[in-house]
PDB file of C-alpha atoms in Angstrom:
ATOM      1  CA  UNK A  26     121.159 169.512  83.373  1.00 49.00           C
ATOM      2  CA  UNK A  27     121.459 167.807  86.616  1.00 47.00           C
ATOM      3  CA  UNK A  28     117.597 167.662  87.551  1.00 50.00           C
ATOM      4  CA  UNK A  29     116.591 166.853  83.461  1.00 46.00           C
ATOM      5  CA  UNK A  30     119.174 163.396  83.917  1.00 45.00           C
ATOM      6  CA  UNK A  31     116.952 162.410  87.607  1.00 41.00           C
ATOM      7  CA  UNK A  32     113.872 163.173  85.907  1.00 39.00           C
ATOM      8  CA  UNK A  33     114.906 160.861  82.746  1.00 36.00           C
ATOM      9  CA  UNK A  34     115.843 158.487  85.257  1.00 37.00           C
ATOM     10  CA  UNK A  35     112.856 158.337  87.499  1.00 36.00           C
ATOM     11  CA  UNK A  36     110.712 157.992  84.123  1.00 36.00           C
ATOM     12  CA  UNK A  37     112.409 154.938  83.162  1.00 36.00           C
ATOM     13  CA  UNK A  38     112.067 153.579  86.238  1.00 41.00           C
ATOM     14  CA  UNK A  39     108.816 153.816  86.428  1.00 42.00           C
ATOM     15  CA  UNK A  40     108.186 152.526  82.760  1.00 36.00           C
ATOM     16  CA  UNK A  41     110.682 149.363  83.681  1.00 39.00           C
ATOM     17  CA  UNK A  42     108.365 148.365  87.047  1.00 41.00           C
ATOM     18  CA  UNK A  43     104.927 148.627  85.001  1.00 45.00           C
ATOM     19  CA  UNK A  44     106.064 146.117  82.564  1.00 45.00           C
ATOM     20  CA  UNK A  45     103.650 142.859  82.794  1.00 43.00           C
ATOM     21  CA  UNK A  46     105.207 140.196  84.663  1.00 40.00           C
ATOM     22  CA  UNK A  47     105.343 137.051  83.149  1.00 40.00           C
ATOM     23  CA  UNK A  48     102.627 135.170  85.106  1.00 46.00           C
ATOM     24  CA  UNK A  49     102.612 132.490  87.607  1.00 56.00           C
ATOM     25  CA  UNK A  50     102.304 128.722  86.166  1.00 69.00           C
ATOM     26  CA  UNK A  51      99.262 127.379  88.309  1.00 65.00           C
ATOM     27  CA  UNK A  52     101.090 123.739  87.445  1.00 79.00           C
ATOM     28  CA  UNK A  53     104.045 124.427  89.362  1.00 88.00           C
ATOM     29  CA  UNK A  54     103.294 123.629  93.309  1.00 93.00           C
ATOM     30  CA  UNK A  55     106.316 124.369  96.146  1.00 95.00           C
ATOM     31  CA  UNK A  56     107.225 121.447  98.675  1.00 96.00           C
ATOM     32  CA  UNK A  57     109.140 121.453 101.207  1.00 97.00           C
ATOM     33  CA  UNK A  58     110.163 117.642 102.311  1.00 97.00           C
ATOM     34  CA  UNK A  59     111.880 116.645 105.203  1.00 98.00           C
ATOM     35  CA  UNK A  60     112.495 113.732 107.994  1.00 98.00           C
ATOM     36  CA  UNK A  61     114.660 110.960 108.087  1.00 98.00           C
ATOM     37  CA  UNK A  62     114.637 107.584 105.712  1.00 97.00           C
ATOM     38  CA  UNK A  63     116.118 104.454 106.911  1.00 97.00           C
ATOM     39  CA  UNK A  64     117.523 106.719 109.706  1.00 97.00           C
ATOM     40  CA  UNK A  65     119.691 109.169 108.125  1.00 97.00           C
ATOM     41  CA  UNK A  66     118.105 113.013 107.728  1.00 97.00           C
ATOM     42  CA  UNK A  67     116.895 114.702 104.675  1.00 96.00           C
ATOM     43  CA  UNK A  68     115.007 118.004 103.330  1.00 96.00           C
ATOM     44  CA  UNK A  69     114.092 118.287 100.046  1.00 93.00           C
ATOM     45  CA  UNK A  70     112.722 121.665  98.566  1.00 94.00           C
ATOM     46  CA  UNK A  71     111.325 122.727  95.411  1.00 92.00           C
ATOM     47  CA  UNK A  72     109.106 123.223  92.921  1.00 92.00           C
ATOM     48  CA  UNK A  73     107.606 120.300  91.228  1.00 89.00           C
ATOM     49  CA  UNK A  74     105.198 120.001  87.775  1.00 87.00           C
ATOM     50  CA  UNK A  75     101.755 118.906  88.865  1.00 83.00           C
ATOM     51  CA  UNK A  76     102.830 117.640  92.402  1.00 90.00           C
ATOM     52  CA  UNK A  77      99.548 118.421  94.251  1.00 93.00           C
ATOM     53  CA  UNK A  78      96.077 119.113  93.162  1.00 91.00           C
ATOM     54  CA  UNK A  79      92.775 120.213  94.567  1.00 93.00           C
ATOM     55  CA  UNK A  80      89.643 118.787  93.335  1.00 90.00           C
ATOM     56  CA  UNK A  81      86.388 121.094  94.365  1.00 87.00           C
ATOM     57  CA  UNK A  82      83.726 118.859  92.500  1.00 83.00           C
ATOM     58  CA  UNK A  83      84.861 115.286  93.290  1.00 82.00           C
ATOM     59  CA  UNK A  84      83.097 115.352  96.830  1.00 83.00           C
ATOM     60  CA  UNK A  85      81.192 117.998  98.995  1.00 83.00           C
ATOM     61  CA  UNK A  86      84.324 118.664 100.537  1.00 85.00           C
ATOM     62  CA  UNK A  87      87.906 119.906  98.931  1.00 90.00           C
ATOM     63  CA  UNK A  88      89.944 116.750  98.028  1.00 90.00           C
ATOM     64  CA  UNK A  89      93.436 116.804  97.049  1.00 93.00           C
ATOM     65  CA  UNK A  90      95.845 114.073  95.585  1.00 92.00           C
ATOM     66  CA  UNK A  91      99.671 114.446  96.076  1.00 94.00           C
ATOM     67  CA  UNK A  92     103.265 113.050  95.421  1.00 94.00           C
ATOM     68  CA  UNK A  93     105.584 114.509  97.918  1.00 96.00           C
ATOM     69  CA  UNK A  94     109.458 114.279  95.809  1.00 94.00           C
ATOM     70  CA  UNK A  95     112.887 113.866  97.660  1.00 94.00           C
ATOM     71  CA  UNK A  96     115.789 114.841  95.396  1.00 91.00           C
ATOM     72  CA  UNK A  97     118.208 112.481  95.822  1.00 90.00           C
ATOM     73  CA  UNK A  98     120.739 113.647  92.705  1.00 86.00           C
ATOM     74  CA  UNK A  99     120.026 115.485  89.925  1.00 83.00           C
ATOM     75  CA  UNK A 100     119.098 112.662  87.675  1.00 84.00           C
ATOM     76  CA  UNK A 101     117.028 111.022  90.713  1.00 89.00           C
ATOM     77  CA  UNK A 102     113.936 111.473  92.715  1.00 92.00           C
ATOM     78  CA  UNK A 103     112.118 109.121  95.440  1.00 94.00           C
ATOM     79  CA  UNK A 104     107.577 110.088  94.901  1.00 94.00           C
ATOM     80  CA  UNK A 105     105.504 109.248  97.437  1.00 95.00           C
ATOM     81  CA  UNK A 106     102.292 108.841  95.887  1.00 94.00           C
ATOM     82  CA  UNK A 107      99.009 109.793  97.999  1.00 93.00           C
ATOM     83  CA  UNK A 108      95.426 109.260  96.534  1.00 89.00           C
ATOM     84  CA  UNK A 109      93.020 111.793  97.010  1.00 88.00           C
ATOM     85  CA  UNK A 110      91.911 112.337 100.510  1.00 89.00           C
ATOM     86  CA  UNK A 111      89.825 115.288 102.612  1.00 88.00           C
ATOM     87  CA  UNK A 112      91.554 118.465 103.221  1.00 89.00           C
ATOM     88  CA  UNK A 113      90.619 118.795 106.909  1.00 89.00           C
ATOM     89  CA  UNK A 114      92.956 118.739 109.450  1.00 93.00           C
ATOM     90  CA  UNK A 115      93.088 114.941 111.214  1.00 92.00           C
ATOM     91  CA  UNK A 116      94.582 112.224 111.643  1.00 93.00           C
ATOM     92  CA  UNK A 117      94.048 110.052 108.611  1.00 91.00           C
ATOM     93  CA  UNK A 118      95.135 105.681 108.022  1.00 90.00           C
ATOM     94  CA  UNK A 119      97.901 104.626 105.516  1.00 92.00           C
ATOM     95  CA  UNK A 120      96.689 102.053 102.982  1.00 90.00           C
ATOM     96  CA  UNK A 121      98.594 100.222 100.200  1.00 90.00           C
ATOM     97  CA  UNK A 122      97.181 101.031  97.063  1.00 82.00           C
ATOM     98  CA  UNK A 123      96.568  97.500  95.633  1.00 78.00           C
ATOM     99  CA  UNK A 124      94.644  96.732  98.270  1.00 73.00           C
ATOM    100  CA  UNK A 125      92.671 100.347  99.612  1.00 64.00           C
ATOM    101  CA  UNK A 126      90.499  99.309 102.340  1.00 61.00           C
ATOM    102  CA  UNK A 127      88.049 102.736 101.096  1.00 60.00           C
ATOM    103  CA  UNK A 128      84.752 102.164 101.870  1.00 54.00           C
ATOM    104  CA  UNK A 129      81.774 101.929  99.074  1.00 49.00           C
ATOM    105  CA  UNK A 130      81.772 105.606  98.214  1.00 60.00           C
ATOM    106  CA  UNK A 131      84.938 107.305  96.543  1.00 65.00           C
ATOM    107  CA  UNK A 132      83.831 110.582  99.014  1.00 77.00           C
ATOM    108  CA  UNK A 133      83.968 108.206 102.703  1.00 76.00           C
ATOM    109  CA  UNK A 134      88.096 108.569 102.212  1.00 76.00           C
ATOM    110  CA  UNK A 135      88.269 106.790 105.025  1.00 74.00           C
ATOM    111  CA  UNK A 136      92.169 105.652 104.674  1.00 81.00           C
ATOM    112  CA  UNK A 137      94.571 107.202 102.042  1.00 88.00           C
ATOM    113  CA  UNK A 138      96.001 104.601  99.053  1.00 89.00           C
ATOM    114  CA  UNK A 139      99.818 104.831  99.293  1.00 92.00           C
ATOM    115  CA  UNK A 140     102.450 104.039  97.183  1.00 91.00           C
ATOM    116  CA  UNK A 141     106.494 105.133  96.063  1.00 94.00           C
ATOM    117  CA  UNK A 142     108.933 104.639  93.093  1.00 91.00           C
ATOM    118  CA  UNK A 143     112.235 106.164  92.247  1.00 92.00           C
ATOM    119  CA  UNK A 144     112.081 108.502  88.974  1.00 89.00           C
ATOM    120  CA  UNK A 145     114.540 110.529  86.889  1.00 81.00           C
ATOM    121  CA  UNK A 146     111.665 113.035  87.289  1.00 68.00           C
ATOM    122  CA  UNK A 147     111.869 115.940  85.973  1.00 61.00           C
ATOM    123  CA  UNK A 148     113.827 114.721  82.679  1.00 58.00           C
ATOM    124  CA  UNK A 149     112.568 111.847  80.859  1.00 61.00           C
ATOM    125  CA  UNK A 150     110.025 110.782  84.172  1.00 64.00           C
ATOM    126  CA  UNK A 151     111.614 107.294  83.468  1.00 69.00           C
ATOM    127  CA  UNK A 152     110.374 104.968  86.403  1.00 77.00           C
ATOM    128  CA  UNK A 153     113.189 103.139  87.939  1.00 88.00           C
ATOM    129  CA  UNK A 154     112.006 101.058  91.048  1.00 94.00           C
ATOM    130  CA  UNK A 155     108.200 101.141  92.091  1.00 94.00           C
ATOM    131  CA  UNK A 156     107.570 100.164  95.975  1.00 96.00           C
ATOM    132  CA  UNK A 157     104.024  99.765  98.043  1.00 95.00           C
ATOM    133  CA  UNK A 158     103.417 100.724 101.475  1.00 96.00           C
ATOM    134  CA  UNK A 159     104.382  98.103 103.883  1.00 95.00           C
ATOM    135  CA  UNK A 160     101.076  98.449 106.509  1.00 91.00           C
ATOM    136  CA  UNK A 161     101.169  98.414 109.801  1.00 94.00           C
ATOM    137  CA  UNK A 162     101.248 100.753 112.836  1.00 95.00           C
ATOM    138  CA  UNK A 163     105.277 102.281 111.896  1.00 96.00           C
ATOM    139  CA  UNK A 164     102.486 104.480 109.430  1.00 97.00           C
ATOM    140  CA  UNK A 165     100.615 107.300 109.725  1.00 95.00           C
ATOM    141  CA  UNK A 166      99.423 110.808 108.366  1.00 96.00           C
ATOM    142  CA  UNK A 167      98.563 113.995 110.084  1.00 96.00           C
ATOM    143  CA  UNK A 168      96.986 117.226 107.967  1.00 96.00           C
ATOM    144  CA  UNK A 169      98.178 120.073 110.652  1.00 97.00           C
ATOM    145  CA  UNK A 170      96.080 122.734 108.224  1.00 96.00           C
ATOM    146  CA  UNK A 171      94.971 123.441 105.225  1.00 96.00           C
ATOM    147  CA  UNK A 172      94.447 127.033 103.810  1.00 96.00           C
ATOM    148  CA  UNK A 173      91.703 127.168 101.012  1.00 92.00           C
ATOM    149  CA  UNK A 174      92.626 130.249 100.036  1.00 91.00           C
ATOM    150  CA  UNK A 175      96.579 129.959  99.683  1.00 92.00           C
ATOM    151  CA  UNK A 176      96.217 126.668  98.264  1.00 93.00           C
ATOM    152  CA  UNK A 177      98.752 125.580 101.158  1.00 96.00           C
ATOM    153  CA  UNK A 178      98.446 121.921 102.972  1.00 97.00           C
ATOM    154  CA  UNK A 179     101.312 121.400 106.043  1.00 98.00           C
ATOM    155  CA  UNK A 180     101.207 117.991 107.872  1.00 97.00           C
ATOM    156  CA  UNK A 181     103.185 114.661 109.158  1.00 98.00           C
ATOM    157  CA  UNK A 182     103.705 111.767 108.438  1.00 98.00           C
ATOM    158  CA  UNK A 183     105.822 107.897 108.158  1.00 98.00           C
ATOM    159  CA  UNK A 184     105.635 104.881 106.007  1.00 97.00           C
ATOM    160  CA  UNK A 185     107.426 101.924 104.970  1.00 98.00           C
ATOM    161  CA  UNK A 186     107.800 100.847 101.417  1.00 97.00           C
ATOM    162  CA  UNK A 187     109.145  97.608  99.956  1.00 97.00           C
ATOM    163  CA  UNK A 188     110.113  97.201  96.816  1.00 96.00           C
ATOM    164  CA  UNK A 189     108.519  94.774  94.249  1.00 95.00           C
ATOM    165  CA  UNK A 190     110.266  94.796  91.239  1.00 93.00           C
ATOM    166  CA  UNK A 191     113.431  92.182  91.122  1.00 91.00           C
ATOM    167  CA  UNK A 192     116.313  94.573  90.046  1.00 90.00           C
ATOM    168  CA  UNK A 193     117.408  97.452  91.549  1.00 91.00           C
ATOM    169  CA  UNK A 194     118.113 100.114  89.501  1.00 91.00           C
ATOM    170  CA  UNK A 195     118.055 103.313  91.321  1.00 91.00           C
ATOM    171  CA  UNK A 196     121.232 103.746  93.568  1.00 88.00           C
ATOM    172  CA  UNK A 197     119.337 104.462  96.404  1.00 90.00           C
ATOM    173  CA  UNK A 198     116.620 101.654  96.268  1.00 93.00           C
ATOM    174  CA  UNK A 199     116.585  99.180  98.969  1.00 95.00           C
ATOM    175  CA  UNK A 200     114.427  96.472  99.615  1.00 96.00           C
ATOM    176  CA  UNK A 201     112.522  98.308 102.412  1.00 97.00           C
ATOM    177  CA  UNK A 202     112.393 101.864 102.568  1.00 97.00           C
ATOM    178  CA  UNK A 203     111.192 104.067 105.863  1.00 98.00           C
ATOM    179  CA  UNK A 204     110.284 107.482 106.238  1.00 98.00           C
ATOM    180  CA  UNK A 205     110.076 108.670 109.834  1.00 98.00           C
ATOM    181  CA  UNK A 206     109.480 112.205 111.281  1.00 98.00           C
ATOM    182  CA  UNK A 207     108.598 112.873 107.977  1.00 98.00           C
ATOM    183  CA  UNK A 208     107.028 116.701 107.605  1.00 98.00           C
ATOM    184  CA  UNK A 209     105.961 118.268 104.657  1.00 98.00           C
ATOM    185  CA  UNK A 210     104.538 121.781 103.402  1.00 97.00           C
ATOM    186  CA  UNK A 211     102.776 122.231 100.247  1.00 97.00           C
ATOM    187  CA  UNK A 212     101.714 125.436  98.812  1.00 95.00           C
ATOM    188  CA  UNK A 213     100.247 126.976  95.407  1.00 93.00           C
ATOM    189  CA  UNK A 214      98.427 123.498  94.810  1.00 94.00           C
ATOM    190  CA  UNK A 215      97.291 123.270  91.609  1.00 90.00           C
ATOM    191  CA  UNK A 216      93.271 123.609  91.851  1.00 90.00           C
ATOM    192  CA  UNK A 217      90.812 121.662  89.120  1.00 80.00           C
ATOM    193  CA  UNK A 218      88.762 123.839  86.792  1.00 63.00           C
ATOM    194  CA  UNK A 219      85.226 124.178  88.789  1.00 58.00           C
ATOM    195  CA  UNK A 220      82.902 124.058  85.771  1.00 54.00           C
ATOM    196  CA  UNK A 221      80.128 125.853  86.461  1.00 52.00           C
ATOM    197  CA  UNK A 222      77.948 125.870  83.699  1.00 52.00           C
ATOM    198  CA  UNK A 223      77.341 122.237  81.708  1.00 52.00           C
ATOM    199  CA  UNK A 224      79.472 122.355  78.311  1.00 46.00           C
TER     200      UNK A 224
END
């Protein structure tokens, strides 16, 4: 009776690990965040909606536009907005995002449009205090590598903010905000749908 009750069990087993598993949403991208801001030490992990994407078709070479998120509390996040720029590894230039110094062509990417605002994201995505990149030489960005096939980015980087609207309204927004030793990781990017054939 003994051997009938391990067979019984080794068959449902087997039955309970072919079940389909509930696939993986390509929308949902893993960051890890870390650094300091205004001098006091943070990481930040998760899993955020939409918080990187590749594009293959905007320029010859992969592109990708990202908003790094610090939790702050449950009910509050701190996005740091970056426009597209090239995957490669380099050393790439800051730029506020009113005033991009790009050059002519959207593919050059010469510098990377910046900006930051505090959120409730990911409840009612409610924006609370919006901030642009202070420039100067406290800034900079630095791709370490990117892995086409993982859909992984890793890199450095700092930037000052300042805050433009009036009232503050997020507990944590000062006027001027700084991220230093900032490092990030990004994997399972989110890539655009390559069309291959016109529709």
């Amino acid at each position: 009776m003994k051997r009938y009750s391990y067979i019984v069990i080794l068959l449902l087993s087997g039955l309970l690990s072919c079940e389909k598993q509930p696939p993986v949403n390509p929308h949902m991208v893993n960051q890890v965040l870390m650094g300091e801001v205004n001098g006091v030490p943070f990481k930040s992990g998760m899993t955020v909606w939409n918080g990187a994407i590749v594009s293959k078709t905007l320029c010859k070479s992969d592109v990708i536009g990202m908003g790094l998120v610090r939790k702050i509390e449950e009910d509050e996040y701190q996005i740091v907005y970056l426009n597209f720029f090239h995957a490669e590894p380099g050393d790439y230039t800051l730029t506020d995002s009113a005033v991009s110094h790009r050059k002519n062509t959207l593919c050059t990417l010469d510098s990377i449009s910046a900006h930051s605002r505090f959120t409730t994201f990911p409840g009612n995505d409610d924006s609370m205090d919006s901030y642009r990149l202070l420039e100067g030489p406290w800034n900079y960005f630095k791709i370490l590598y990117y892995d086409p096939e993982r859909n992984e980015i890793q890199g450095q980087f700092a930037a000052k903010f300042v805050r433009i609207n009036k009232h503050q309204r997020a507990k944590e927004a000062m006027d001027t905000i700084a991220y230093t030793n900032g490092k990030f990781i990004v994997s399972n990017m989110y890539v655009q749908e390559v069309f291959t054939e016109p529709r």
